[in-house]
Coordinates of C-alpha atoms in Angstrom, one line a residue:
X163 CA 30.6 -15.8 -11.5
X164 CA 30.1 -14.2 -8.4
X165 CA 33.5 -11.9 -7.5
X166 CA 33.9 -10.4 -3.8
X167 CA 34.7 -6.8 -3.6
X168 CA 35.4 -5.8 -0.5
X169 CA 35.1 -2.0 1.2
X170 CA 37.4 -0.8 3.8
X171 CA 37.3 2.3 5.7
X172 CA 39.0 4.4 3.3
X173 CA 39.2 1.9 0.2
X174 CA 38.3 4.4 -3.2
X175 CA 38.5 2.1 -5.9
X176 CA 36.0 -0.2 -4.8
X177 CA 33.1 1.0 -6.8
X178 CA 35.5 1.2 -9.8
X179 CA 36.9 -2.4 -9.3
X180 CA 33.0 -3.6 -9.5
X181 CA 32.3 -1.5 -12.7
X182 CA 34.7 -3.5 -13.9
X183 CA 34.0 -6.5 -12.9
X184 CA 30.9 -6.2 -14.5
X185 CA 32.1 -4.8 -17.4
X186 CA 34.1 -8.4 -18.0
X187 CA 30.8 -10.6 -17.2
X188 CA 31.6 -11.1 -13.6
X189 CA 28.4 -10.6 -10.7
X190 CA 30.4 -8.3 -8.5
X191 CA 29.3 -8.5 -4.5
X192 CA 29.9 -5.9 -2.6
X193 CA 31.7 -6.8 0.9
X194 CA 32.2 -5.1 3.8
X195 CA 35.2 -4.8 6.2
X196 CA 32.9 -5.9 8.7
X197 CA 32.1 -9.0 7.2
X198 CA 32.9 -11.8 8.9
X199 CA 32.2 -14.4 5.7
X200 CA 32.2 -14.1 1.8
X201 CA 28.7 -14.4 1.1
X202 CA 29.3 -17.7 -0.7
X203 CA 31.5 -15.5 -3.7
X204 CA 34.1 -17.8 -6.1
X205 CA 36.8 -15.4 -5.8
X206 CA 38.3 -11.7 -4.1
X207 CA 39.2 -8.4 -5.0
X208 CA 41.0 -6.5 -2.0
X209 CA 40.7 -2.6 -4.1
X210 CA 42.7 0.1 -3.9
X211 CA 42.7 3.1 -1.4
X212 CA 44.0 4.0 2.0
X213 CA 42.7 1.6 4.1
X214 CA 42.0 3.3 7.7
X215 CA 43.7 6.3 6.5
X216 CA 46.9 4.2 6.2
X217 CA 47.5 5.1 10.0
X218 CA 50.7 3.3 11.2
X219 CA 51.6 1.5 8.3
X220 CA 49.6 0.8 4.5
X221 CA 47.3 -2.3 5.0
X222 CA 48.5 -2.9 8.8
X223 CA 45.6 -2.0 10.1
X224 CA 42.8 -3.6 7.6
X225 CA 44.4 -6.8 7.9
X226 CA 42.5 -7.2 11.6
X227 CA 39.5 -6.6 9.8
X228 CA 36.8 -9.6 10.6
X229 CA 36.8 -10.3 6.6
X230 CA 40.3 -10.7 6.3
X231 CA 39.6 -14.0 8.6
X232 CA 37.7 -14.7 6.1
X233 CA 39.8 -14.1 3.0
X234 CA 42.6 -16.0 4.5
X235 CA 40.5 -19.5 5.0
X236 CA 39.3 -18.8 1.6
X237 CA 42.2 -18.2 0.1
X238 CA 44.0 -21.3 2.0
X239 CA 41.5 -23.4 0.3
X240 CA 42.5 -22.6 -3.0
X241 CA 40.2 -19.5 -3.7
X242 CA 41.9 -17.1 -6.2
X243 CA 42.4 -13.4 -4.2
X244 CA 43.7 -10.3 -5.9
X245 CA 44.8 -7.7 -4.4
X246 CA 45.3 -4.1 -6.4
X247 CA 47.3 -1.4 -4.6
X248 CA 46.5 -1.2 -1.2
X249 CA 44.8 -4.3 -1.6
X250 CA 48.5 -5.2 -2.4
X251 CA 50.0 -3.6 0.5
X252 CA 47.2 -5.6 2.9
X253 CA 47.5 -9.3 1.3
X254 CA 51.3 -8.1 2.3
X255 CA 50.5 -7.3 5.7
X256 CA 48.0 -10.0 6.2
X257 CA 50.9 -12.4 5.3
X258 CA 49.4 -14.1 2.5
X259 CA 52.1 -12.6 -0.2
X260 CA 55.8 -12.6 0.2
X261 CA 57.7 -9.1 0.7
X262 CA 56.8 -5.8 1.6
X263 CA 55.3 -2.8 0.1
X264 CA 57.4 0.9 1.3
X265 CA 57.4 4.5 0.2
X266 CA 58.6 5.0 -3.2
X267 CA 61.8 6.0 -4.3
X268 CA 62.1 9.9 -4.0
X269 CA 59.0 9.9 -1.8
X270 CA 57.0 10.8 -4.0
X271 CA 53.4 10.1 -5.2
X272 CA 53.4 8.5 -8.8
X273 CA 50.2 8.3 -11.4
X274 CA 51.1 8.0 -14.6
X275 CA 50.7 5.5 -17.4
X276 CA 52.6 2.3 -16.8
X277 CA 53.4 -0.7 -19.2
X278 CA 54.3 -3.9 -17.2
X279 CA 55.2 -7.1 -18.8
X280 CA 53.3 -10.4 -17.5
X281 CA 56.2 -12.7 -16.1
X282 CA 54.7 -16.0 -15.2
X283 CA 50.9 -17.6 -15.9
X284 CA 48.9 -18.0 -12.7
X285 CA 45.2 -17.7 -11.6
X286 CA 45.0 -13.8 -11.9
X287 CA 47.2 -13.9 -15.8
X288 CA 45.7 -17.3 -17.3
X289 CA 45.4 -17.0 -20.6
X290 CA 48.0 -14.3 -21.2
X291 CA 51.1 -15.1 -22.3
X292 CA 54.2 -14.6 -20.4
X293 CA 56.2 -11.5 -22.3
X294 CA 53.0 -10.0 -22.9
X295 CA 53.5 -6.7 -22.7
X296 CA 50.2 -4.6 -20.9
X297 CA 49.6 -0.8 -20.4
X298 CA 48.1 -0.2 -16.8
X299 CA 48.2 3.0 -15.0
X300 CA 49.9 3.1 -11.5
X301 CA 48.8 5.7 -8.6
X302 CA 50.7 5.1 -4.8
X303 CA 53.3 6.8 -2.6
X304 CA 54.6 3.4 -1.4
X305 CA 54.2 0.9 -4.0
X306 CA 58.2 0.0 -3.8
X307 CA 58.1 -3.7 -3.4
X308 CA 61.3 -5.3 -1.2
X309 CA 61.9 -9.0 -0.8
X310 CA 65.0 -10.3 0.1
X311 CA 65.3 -12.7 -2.8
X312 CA 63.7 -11.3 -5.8
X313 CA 65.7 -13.7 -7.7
X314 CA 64.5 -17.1 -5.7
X315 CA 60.4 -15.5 -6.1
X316 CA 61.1 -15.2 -10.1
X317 CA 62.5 -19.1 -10.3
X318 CA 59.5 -20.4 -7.9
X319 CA 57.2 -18.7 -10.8
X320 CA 56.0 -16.4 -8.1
X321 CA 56.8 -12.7 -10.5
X322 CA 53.6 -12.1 -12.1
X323 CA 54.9 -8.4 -13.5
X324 CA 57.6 -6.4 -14.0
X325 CA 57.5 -2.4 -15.0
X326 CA 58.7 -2.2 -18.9
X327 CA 59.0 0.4 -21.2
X328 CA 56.6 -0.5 -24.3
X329 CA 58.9 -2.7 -26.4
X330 CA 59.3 -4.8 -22.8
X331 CA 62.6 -3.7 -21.6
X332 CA 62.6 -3.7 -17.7
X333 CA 65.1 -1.2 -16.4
X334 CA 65.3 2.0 -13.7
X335 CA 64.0 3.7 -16.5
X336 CA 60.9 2.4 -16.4
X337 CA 60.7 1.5 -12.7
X338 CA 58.2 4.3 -11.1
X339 CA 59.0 3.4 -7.7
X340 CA 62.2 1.8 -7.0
X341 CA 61.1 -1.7 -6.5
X342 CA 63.5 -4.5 -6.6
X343 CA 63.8 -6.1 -10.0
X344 CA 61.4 -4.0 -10.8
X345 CA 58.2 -6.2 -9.6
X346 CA 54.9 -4.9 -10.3
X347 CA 53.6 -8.0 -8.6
X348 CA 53.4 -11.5 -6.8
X349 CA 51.4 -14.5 -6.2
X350 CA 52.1 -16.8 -2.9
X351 CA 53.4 -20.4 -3.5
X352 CA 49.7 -22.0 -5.0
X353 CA 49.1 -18.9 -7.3
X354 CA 45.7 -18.1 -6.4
X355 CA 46.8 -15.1 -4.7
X356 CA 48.1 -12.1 -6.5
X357 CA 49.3 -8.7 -5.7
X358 CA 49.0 -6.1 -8.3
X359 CA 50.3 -2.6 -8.0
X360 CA 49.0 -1.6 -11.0
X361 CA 45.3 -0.8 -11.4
X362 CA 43.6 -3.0 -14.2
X363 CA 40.1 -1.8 -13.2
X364 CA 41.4 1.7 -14.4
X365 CA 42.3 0.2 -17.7
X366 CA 38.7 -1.0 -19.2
X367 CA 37.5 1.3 -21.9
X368 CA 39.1 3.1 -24.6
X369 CA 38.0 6.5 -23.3
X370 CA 40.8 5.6 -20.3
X371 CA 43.5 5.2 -22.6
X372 CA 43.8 1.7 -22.5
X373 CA 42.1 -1.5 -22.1
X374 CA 44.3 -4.2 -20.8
X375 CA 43.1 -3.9 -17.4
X376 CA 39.9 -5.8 -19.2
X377 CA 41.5 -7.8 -20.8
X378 CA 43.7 -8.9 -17.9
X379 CA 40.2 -9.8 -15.9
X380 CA 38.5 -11.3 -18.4
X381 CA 41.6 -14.2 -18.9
X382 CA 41.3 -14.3 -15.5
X383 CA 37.5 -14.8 -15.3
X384 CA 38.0 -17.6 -17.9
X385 CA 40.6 -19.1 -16.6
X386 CA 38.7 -19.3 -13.1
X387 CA 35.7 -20.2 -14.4
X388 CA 37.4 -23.3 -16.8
X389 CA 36.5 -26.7 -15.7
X390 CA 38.7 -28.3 -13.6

């Protein structure tokens, strides 16, 4: 399966993300910013980094980026996106995922070792059971996600993680950045586009600490791949 990764000025994680990729079986293609199609790919991954520097706001300047065009006509046709940190912040931005991402409670830069619990089944958590608890790290200064009706996303099935401690408990406790209800991430309406906060591409061999980041994409990858 051929899996879009694409570069912006200032993404860091890009070269991770497709190590990763192809770690889980996937053909990772490298896409730039510039881009203005997909190069024929079956799904997305927006990285992490500081897209542009993060001038004026996270993500508000990649989403004029010609390949966001792009990723929104793909995505509108059904194609599965994920976004991972800032990719987060621009699927935000770009207005193809609810809410907002803002600076973290404290204002301060958080990267530690995060357990999140998997809330609903969707393209990007296929074949991972709700309540599953996962242990992905986190790195941002404005990974606080707002939306005014955290409550109305979770009962539209549009939660797709909450930070936990390990036995699953979500509290403030184990929030690392204020967001409401503790979200860790989102898909939009059709579920093929997800916003993770967390980085699962950090989270692929044992000599990381954990590998549920690999296991997260590969249910994904078979879940995408599945016959209709």
């Amino acid at each position: 399966m051929r899996i879009g990764v694409v570069t912006f000025p200032g993404s860091c994680d890009d070269r991770d993300a497709a190590y990763a990729l192809e770690l889980v079986g996937a053909e990772p293609v490298r896409l730039w910013h510039g881009d203005a199609d997909l190069a024929g790919v079956e799904a997305v991954v927006l990285p992490g980094g500081f897209t542009y520097g993060d001038y004026l706001r996270t993500g508000a300047l990649a989403r004029f980026s010609p390949v966001m065009g792009a990723v929104a006509g793909f995505a509108g046709r059904g194609g599965p996106v994920l976004g991972v940190c800032n990719g987060f912040q621009v699927l935000c931005e770009a207005g193809l995922l609810p809410g907002a991402l803002t600076r973290n409670v404290g204002l301060r830069f958080v990267h530690r070792r995060q357990h999140v619990r998997v809330e609903a089944v969707g393209a990007w958590t296929a074949g991972i059971a709700p309540g599953t608890i996962l242990d992905i790290p986190v790195k941002h200064g404005e990974g606080r996600y707002v939306h005014p009706d955290p409550d109305g996303l979770a009962a539209a099935g549009q939660v797709l993680a909450r930070y936990c401690h390990a036995d699953g408990t979500v509290d403030d406790g184990a929030n690392p950045n204020g967001s409401v209800a503790g979200i860790a991430g989102v898909t939009n309406a059709g579920g093929n586009v997800a916003g993770l906060m967390p980085h699962p591409e950090h989270a692929v061999d044992p000599l990381l600490g954990s590998t549920d980041g690999a296991r997260l994409l590969r249910a994904a990858l078979a879940r995408i791949t599945a016959p209709a």
